[in-house]
Tab-separated table of C-alpha atoms and ligand atoms in Angstrom:
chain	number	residue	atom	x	y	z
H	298	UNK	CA	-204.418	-42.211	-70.855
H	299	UNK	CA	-204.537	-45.642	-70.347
H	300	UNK	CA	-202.754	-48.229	-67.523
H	301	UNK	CA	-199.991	-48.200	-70.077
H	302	UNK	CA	-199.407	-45.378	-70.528
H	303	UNK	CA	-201.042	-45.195	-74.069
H	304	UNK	CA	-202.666	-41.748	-74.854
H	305	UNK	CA	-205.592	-41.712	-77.002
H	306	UNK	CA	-205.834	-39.406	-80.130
H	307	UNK	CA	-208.427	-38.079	-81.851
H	308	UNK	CA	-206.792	-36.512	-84.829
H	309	UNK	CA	-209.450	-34.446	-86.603
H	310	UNK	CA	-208.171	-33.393	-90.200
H	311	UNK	CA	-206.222	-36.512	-90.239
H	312	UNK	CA	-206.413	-36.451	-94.299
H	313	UNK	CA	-204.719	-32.232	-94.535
H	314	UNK	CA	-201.251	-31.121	-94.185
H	315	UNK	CA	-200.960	-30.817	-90.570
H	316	UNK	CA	-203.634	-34.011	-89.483
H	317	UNK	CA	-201.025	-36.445	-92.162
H	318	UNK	CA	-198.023	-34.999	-89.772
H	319	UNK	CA	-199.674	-35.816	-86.513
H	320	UNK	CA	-199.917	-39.510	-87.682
H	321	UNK	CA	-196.271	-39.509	-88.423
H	322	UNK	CA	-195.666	-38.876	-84.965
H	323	UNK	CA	-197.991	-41.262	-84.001
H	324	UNK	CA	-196.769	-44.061	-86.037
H	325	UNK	CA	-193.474	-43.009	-84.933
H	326	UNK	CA	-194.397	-43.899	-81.242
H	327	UNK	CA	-196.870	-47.019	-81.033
H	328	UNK	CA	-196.159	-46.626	-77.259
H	329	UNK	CA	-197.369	-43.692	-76.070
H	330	UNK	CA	-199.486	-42.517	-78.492
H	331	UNK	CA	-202.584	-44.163	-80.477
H	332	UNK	CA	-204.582	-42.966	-83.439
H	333	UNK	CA	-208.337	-44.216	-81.793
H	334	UNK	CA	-210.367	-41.267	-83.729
H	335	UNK	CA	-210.339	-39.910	-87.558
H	336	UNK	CA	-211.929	-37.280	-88.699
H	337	UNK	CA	-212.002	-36.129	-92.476
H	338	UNK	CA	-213.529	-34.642	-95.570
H	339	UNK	CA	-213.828	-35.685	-99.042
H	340	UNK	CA	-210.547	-37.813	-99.308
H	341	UNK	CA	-212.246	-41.329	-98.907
H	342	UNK	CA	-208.818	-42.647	-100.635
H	343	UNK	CA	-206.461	-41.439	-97.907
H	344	UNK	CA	-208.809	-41.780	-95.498
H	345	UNK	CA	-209.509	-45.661	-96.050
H	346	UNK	CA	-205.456	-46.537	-95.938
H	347	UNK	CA	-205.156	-44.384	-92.581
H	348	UNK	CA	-207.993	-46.537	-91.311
H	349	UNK	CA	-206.597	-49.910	-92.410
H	350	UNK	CA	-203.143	-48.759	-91.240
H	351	UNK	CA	-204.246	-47.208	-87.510
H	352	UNK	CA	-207.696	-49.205	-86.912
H	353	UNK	CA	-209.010	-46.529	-84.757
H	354	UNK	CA	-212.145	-47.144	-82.960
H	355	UNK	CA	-214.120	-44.150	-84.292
H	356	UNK	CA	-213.906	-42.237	-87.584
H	357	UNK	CA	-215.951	-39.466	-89.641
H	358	UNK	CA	-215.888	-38.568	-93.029
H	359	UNK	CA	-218.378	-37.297	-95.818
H	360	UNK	CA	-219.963	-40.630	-96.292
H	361	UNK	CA	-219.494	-44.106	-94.274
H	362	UNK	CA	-216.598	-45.869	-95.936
H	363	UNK	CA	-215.399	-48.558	-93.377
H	364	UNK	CA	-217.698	-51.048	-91.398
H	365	UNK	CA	-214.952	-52.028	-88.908
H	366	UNK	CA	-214.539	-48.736	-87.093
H	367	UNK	CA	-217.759	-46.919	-86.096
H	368	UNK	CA	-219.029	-44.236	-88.165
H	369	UNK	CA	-219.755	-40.993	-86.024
H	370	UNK	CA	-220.540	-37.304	-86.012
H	371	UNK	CA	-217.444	-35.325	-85.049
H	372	UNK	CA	-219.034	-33.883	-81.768
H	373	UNK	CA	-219.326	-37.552	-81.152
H	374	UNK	CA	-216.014	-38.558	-81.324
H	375	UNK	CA	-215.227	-35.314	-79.653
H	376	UNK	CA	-216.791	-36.198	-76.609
H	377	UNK	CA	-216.215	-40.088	-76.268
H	378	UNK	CA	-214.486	-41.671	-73.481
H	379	UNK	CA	-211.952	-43.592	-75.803
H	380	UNK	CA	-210.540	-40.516	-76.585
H	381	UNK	CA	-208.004	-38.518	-74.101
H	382	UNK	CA	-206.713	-35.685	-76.609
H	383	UNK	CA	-208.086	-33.977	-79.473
H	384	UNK	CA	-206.060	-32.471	-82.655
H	385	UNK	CA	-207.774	-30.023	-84.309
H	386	UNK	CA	-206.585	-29.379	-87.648
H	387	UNK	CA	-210.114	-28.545	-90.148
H	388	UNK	CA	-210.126	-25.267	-91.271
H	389	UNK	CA	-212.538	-22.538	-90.979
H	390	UNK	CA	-215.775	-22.528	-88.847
H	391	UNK	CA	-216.429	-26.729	-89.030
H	392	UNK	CA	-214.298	-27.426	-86.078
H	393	UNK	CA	-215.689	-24.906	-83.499
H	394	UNK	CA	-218.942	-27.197	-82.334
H	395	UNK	CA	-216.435	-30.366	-81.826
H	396	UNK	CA	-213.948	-28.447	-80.147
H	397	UNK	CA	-216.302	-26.691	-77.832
H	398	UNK	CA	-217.846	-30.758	-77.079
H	399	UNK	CA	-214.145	-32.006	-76.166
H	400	UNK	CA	-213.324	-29.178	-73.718
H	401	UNK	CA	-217.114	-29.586	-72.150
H	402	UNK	CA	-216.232	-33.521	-71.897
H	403	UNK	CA	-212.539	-32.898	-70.366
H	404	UNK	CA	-210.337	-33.316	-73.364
H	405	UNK	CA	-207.248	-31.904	-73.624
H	406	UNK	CA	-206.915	-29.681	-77.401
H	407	UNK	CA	-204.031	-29.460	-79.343
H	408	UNK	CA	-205.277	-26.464	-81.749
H	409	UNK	CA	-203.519	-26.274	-85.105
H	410	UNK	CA	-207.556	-24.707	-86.429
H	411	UNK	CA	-206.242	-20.727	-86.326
H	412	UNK	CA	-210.108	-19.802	-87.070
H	413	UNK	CA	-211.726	-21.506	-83.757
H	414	UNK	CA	-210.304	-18.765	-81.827
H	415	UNK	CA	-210.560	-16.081	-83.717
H	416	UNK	CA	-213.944	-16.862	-83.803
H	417	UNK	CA	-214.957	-17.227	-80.727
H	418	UNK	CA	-211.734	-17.541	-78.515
H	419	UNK	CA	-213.148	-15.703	-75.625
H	420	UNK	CA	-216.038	-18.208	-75.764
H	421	UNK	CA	-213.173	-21.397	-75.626
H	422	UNK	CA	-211.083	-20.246	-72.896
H	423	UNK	CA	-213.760	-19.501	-70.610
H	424	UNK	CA	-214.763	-23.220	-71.266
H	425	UNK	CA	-211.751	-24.636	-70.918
H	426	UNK	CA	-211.323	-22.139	-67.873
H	427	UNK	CA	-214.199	-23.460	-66.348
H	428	UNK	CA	-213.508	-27.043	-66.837
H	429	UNK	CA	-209.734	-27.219	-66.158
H	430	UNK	CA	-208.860	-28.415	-70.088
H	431	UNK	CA	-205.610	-27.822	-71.483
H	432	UNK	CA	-205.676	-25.631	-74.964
H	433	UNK	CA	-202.559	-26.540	-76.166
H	434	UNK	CA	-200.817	-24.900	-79.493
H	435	UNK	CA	-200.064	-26.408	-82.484
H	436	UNK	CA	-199.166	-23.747	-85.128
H	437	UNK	CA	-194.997	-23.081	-85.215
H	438	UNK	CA	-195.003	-19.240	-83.826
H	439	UNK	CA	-197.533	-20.450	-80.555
H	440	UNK	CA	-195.672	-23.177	-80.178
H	441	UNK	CA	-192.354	-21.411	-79.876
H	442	UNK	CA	-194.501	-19.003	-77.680
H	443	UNK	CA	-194.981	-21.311	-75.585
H	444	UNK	CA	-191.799	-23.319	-74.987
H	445	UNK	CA	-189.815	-19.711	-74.808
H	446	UNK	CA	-192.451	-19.272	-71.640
H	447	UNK	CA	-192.474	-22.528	-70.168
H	448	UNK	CA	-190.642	-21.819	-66.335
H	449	UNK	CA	-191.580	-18.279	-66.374
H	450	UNK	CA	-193.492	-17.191	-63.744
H	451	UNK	CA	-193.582	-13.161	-65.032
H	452	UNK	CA	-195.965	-12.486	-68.403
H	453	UNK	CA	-193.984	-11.119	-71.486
H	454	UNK	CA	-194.160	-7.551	-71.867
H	455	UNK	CA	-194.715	-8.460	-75.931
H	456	UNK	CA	-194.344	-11.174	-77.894
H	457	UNK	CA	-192.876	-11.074	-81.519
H	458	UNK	CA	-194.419	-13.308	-84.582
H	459	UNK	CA	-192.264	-13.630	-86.782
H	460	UNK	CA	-193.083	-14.232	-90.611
H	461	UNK	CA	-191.385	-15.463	-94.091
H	462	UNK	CA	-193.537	-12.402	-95.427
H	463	UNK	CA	-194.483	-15.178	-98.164
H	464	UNK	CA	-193.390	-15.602	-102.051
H	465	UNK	CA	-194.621	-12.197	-102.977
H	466	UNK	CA	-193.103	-9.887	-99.886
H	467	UNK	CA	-191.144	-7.879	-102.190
H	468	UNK	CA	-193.885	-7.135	-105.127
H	469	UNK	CA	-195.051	-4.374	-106.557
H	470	UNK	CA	-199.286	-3.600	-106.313
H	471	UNK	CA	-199.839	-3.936	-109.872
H	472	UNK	CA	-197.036	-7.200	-109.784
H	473	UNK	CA	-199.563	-8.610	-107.023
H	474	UNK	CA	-202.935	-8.145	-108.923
H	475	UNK	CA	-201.184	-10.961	-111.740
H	476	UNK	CA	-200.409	-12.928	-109.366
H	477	UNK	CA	-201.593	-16.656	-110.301
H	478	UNK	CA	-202.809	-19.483	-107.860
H	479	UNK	CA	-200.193	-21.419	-109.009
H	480	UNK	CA	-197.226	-18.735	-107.873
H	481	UNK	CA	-199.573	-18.127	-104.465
H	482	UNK	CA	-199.282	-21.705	-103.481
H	483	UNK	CA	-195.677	-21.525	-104.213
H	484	UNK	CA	-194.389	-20.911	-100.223
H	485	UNK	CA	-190.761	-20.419	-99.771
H	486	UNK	CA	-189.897	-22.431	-96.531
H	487	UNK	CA	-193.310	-24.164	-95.361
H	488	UNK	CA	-195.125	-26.879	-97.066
H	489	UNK	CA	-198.915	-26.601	-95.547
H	490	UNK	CA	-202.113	-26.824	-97.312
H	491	UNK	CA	-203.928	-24.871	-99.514
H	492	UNK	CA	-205.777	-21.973	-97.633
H	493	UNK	CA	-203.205	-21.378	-94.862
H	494	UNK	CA	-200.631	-20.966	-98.175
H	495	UNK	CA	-202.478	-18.382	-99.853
H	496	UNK	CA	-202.967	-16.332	-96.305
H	497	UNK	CA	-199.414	-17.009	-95.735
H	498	UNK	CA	-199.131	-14.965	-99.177
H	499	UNK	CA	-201.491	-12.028	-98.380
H	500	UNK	CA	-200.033	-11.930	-94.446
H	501	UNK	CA	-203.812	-12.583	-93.262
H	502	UNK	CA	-202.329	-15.947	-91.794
H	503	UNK	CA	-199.958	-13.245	-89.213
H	504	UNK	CA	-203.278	-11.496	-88.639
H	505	UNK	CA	-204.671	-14.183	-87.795
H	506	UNK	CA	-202.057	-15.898	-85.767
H	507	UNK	CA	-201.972	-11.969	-84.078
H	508	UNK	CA	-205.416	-12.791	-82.531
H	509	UNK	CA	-204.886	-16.582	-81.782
H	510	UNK	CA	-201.582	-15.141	-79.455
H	511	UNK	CA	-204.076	-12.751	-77.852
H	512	UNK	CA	-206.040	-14.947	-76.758
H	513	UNK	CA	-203.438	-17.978	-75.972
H	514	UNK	CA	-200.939	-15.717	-73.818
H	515	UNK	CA	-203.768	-13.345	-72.684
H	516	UNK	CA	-202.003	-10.329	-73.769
H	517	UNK	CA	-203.213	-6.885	-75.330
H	518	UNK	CA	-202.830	-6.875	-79.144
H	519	UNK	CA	-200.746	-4.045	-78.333
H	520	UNK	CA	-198.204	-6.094	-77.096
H	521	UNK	CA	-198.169	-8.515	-80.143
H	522	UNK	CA	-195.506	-7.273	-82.456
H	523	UNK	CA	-194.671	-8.813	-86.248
H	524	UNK	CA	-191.308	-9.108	-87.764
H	525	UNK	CA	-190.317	-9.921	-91.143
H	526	UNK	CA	-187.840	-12.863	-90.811
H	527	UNK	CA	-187.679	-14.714	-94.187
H	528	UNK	CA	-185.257	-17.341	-92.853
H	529	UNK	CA	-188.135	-18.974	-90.934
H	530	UNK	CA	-185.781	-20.418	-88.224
H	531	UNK	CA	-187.080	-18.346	-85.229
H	532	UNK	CA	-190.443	-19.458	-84.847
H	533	UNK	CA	-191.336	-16.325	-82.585
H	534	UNK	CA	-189.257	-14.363	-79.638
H	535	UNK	CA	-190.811	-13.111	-76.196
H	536	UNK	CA	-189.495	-9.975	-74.310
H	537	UNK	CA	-189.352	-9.649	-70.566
H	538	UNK	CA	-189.948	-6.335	-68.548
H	539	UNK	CA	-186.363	-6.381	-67.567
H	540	UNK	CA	-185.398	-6.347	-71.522
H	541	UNK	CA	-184.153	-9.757	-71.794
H	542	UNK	CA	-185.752	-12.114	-74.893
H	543	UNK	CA	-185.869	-15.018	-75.547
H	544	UNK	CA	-186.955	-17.652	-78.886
H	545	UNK	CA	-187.293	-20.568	-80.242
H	546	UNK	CA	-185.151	-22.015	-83.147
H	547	UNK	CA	-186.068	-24.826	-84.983
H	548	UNK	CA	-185.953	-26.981	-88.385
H	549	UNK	CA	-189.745	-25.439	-90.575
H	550	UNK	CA	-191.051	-28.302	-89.916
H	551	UNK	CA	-194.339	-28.936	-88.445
H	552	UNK	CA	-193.903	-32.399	-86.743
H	553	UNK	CA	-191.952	-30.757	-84.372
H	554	UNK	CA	-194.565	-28.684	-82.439
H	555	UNK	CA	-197.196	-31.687	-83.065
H	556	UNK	CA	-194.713	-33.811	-81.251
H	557	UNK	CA	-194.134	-31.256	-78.648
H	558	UNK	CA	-197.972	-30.954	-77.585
H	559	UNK	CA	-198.646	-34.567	-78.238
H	560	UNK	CA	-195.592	-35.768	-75.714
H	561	UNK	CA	-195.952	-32.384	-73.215
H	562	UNK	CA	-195.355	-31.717	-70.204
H	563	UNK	CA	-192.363	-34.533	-71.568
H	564	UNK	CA	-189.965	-33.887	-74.473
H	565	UNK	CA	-189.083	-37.264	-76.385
H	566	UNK	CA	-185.903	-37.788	-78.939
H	567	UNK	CA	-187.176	-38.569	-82.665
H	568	UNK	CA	-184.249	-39.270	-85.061
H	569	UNK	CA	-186.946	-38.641	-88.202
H	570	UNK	CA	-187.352	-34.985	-87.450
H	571	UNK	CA	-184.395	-32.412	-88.767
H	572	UNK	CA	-181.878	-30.651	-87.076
H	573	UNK	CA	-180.523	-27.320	-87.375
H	574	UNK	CA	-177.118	-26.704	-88.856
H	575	UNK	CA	-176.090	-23.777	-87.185
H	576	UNK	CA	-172.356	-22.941	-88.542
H	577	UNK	CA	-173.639	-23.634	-91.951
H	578	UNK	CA	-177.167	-21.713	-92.245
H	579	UNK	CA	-177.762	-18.173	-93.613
H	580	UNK	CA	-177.542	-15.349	-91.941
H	581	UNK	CA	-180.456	-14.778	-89.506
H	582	UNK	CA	-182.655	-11.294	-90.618
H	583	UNK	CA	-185.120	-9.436	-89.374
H	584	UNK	CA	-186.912	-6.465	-91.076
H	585	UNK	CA	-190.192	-3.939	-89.757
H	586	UNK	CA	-193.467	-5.308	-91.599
H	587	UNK	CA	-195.384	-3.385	-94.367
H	588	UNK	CA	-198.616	-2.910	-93.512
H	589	UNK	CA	-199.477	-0.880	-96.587
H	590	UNK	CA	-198.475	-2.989	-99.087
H	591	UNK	CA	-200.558	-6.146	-97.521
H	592	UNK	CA	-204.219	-4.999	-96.695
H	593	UNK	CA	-205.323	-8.439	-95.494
H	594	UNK	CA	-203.448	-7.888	-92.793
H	595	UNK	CA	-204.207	-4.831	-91.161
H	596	UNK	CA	-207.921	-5.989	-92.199
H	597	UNK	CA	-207.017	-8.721	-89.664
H	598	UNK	CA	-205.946	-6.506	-86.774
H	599	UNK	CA	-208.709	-3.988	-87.476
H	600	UNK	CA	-211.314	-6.777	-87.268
H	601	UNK	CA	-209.599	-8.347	-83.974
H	602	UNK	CA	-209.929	-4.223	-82.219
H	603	UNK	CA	-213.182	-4.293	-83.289
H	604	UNK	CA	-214.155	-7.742	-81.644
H	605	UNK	CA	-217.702	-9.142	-81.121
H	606	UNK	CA	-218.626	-10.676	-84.303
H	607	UNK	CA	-216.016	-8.740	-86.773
H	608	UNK	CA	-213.463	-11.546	-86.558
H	609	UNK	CA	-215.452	-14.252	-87.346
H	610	UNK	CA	-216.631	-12.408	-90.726
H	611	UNK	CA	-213.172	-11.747	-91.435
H	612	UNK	CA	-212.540	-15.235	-90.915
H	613	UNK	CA	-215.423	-16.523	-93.152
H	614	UNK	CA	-214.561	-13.801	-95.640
H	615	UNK	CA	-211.309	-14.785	-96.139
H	616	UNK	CA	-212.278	-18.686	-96.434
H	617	UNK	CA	-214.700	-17.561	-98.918
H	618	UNK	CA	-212.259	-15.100	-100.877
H	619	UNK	CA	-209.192	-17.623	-101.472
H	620	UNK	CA	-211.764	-20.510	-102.310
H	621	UNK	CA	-212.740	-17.732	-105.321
H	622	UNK	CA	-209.384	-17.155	-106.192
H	623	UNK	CA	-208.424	-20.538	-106.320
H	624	UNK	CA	-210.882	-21.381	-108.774
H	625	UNK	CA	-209.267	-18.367	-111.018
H	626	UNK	CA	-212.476	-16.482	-110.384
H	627	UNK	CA	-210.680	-13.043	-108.760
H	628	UNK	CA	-207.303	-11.677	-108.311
H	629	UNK	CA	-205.191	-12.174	-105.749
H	630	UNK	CA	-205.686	-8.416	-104.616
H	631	UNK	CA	-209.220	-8.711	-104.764
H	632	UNK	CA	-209.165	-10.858	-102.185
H	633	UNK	CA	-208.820	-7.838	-99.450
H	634	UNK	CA	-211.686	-6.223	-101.296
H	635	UNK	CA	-213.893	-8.701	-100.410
H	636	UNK	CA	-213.045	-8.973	-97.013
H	637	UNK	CA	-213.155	-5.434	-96.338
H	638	UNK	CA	-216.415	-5.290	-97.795
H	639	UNK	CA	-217.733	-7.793	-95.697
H	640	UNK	CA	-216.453	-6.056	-92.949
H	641	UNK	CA	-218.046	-2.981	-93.681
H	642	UNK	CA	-221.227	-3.953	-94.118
H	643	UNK	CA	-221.706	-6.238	-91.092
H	644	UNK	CA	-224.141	-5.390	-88.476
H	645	UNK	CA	-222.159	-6.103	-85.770
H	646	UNK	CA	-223.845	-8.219	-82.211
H	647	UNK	CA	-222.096	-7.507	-79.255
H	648	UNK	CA	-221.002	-10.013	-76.979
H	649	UNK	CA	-222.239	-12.443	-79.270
H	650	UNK	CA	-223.086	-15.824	-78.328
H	651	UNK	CA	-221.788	-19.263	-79.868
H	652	UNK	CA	-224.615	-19.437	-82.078
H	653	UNK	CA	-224.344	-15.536	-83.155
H	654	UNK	CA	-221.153	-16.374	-84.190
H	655	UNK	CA	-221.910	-19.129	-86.245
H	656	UNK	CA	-224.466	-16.428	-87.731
H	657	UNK	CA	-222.282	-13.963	-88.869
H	658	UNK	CA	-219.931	-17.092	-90.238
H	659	UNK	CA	-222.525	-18.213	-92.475
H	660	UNK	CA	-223.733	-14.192	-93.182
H	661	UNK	CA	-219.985	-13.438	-94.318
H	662	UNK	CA	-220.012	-16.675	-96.558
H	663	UNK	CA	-222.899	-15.852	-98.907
H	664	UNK	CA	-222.073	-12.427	-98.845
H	665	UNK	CA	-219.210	-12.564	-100.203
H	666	UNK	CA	-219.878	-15.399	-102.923
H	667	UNK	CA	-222.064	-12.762	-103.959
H	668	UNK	CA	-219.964	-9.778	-104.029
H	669	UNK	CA	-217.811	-12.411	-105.883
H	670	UNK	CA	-219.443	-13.540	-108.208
H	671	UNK	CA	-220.432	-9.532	-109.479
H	672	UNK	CA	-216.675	-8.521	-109.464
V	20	LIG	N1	-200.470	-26.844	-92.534
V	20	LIG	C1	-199.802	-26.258	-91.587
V	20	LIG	O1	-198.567	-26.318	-91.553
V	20	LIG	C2	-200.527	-25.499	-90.510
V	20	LIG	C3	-199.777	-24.881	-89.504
V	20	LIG	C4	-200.424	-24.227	-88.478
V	20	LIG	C5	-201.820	-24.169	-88.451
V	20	LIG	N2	-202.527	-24.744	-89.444
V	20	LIG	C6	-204.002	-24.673	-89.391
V	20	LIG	O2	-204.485	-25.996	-89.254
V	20	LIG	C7	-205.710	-26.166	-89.956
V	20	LIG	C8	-205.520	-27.279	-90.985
V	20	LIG	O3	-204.563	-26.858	-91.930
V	20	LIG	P1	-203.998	-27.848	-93.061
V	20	LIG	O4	-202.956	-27.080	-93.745
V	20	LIG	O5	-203.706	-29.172	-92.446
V	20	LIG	O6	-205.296	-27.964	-93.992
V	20	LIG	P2	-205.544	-29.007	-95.197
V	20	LIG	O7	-204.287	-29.616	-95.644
V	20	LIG	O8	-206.382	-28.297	-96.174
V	20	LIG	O9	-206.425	-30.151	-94.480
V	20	LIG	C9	-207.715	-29.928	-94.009
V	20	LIG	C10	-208.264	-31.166	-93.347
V	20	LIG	O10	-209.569	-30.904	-92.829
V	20	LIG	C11	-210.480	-31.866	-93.403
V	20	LIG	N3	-211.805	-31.270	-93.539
V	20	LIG	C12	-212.149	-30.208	-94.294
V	20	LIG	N4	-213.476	-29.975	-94.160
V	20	LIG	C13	-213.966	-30.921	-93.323
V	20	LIG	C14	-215.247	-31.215	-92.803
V	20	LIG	N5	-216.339	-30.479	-93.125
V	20	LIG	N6	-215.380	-32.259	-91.948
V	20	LIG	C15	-214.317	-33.020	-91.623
V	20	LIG	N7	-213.058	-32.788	-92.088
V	20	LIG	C16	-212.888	-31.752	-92.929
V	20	LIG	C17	-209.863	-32.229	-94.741
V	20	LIG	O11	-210.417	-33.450	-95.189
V	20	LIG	P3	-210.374	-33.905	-96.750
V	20	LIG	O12	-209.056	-33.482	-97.296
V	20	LIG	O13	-210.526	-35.388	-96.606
V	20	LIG	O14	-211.528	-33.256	-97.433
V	20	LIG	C18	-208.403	-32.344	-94.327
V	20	LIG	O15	-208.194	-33.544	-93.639
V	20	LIG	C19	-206.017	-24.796	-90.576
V	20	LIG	O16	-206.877	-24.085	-89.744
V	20	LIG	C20	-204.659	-24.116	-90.641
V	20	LIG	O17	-204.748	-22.717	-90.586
V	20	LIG	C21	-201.909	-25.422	-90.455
């Protein structure tokens, strides 16, 4: 942070869903906060009008597009002194090297990326253990996580994530295996890019957000519990030994927790964002989850018992997977196929390094294109 107060942002992803929100909040607060990194893909477009419109210092993208900011590798910008906190928001395996340069060069991490961790999580806490960073959570149920456990000095005994359960919750198996890409990127109360829609649809995304929590709150997946709330205004609940719970309510609307780990340990007022209407909302509901009827899922919380390198070919599995059904190449319900295949035929490395990791990404990847491309 600078003399002013300013603090510096690096928001990686700044082109996706959640990297376009961060920049809302940042445009909303030319005081305290100021875009000096990009980082993007294939979106030149976007990517050019955020740079004209923010003039950060530093940017990265698929090819050089802008001679007034420099051009950089991410673990570059990652790591440079202009920068005083990192949002991570590319999916899948691309944002584990950057993030693992930031918290070895003192930045703080907001972490909207679900797959760094379940990657290699044990790997970036004892990092960021080691170097006194802050891993700060981006993604809605974390978030609420951790605000319900801010001023509590006692752990939770468990922690409930709660879940829309997606457009297709109340489907039939031979319903699901028609399902179109179209329908699957249809979700009924968040608006988030592609990937994270489908595994919102197929309840990997809870799996998934099951292993982040284990490795945010420290807690046995035991004590991780998921609940089928389709209102989507209790972003997740936490339960004390003495019985007594507590959650967080909010408007579905990711700016929200971005602002919250942006302006932390400090709350600040923002007229843009939405506010509950409690007298007039639908009843709040809460139903048991099916883990039968969505295999992606229990695939998810199989892989995370397993450990060592399992979740990271789940992880690249699943990237791999939805990318095929996207392009109308399987069905939806093939998607757990492929995954568990993967899974099955790993050979598993205990204790696995960073690099071993990145190994059984890259192993999961082409095996399953494969496997895909003979179903
Ligand atoms: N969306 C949400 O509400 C939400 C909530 C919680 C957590 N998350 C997690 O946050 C992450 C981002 O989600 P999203 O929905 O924002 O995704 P998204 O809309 O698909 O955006 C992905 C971003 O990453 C960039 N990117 C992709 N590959 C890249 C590469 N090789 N190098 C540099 N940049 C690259 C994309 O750039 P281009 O578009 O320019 O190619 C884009 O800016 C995911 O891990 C997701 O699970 C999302």
């Amino acid at each position: 942070m600078d003399n002013n107060g300013l603090k510096k942002v690096a928001v990686f992803g700044s082109t996706g869903s959640v990297g376009r929100q961060a920049l809302d909040i940042i445009r909303a607060f030319p005081d305290k906060f100021q875009a000096a990194g990009l980082a993007a893909g294939n979106n030149l477009k976007l990517l050019k009008e955020q740079i004209n419109e923010f003039r950060p210092g530093m940017y990265h993208s698929s090819s050089r597009i802008d001679y007034t900011s420099k051009f950089l590798p991410l673990e570059e910008i990652a790591c440079s002194p202009e920068i005083d906190l990192i949002i991570m928001a590319i999916p899948g395996s691309v944002g584990l090297a950057p993030t693992i340069a930031a918290i070895r060069s003192g930045k703080t991490i907001a972490l909207a990326s679900k797959e760094i961790l379940v990657m290699a999580g044990e790997h970036v806490f004892k990092e960021a253990l080691q170097q006194q960073v802050q891993i700060l959570p981006l993604d809605s149920e974390h978030s609420a996580i951790w605000q319900c456990l801010s001023g509590e000095k006692s752990k939770p005994e468990k922690i409930f994530l709660t879940a829309s359960g997606g457009p297709f919750y109340n489907y039939s198996h031979t319903r699901l295996k028609k399902v179109t890409a179209e329908q699957a990127l249809c979700h009924p109360t968040w608006k988030m890019g592609k990937k994270i829609t489908i595994d919102s649809a197929t309840l990997m995304n809870k799996g998934v957000e099951t292993i982040e929590a284990h490795w945010f709150f420290s807690l046995p997946l035991e004590s991780i519990k998921i609940l089928i709330h389709p209102q989507s205004i209790i972003h997740s609940l936490v339960e004390f030994v003495d019985g007594s719970m507590k959650a967080q309510l909010s408007a579905t609307d990711m700016r929200l927790p971005i602002q919250y780990a942006l302006s932390y340990p400090e709350r600040i007022a923002n007229s843009e964002l939405p506010r509950l209407d409690l007298e007039n909302m639908s009843p709040l509901t809460f139903k048991a989850v099916n883990y039968s009827k969505f295999p992606c899922l229990k695939l998810a919380l199989d892989a995370a018992r397993m450990g060592d390198t399992y979740p990271a070919v789940l992880c690249a599995a699943d990237e791999i997977a939805v990318e095929l059904f996207l392009s109308g190449q399987i069905a939806f319900t093939e998607i757990a196929i492929l995954i568990e295949k993967a899974l099955e035929k790993h050979t598993c490395t205990k204790q696995p390094s960073l690099e071993e990791i990145l190994q059984a990404d890259s192993w999961a990847r082409s095996y399953v294109r494969t496997q895909g491309e003979a179903l």
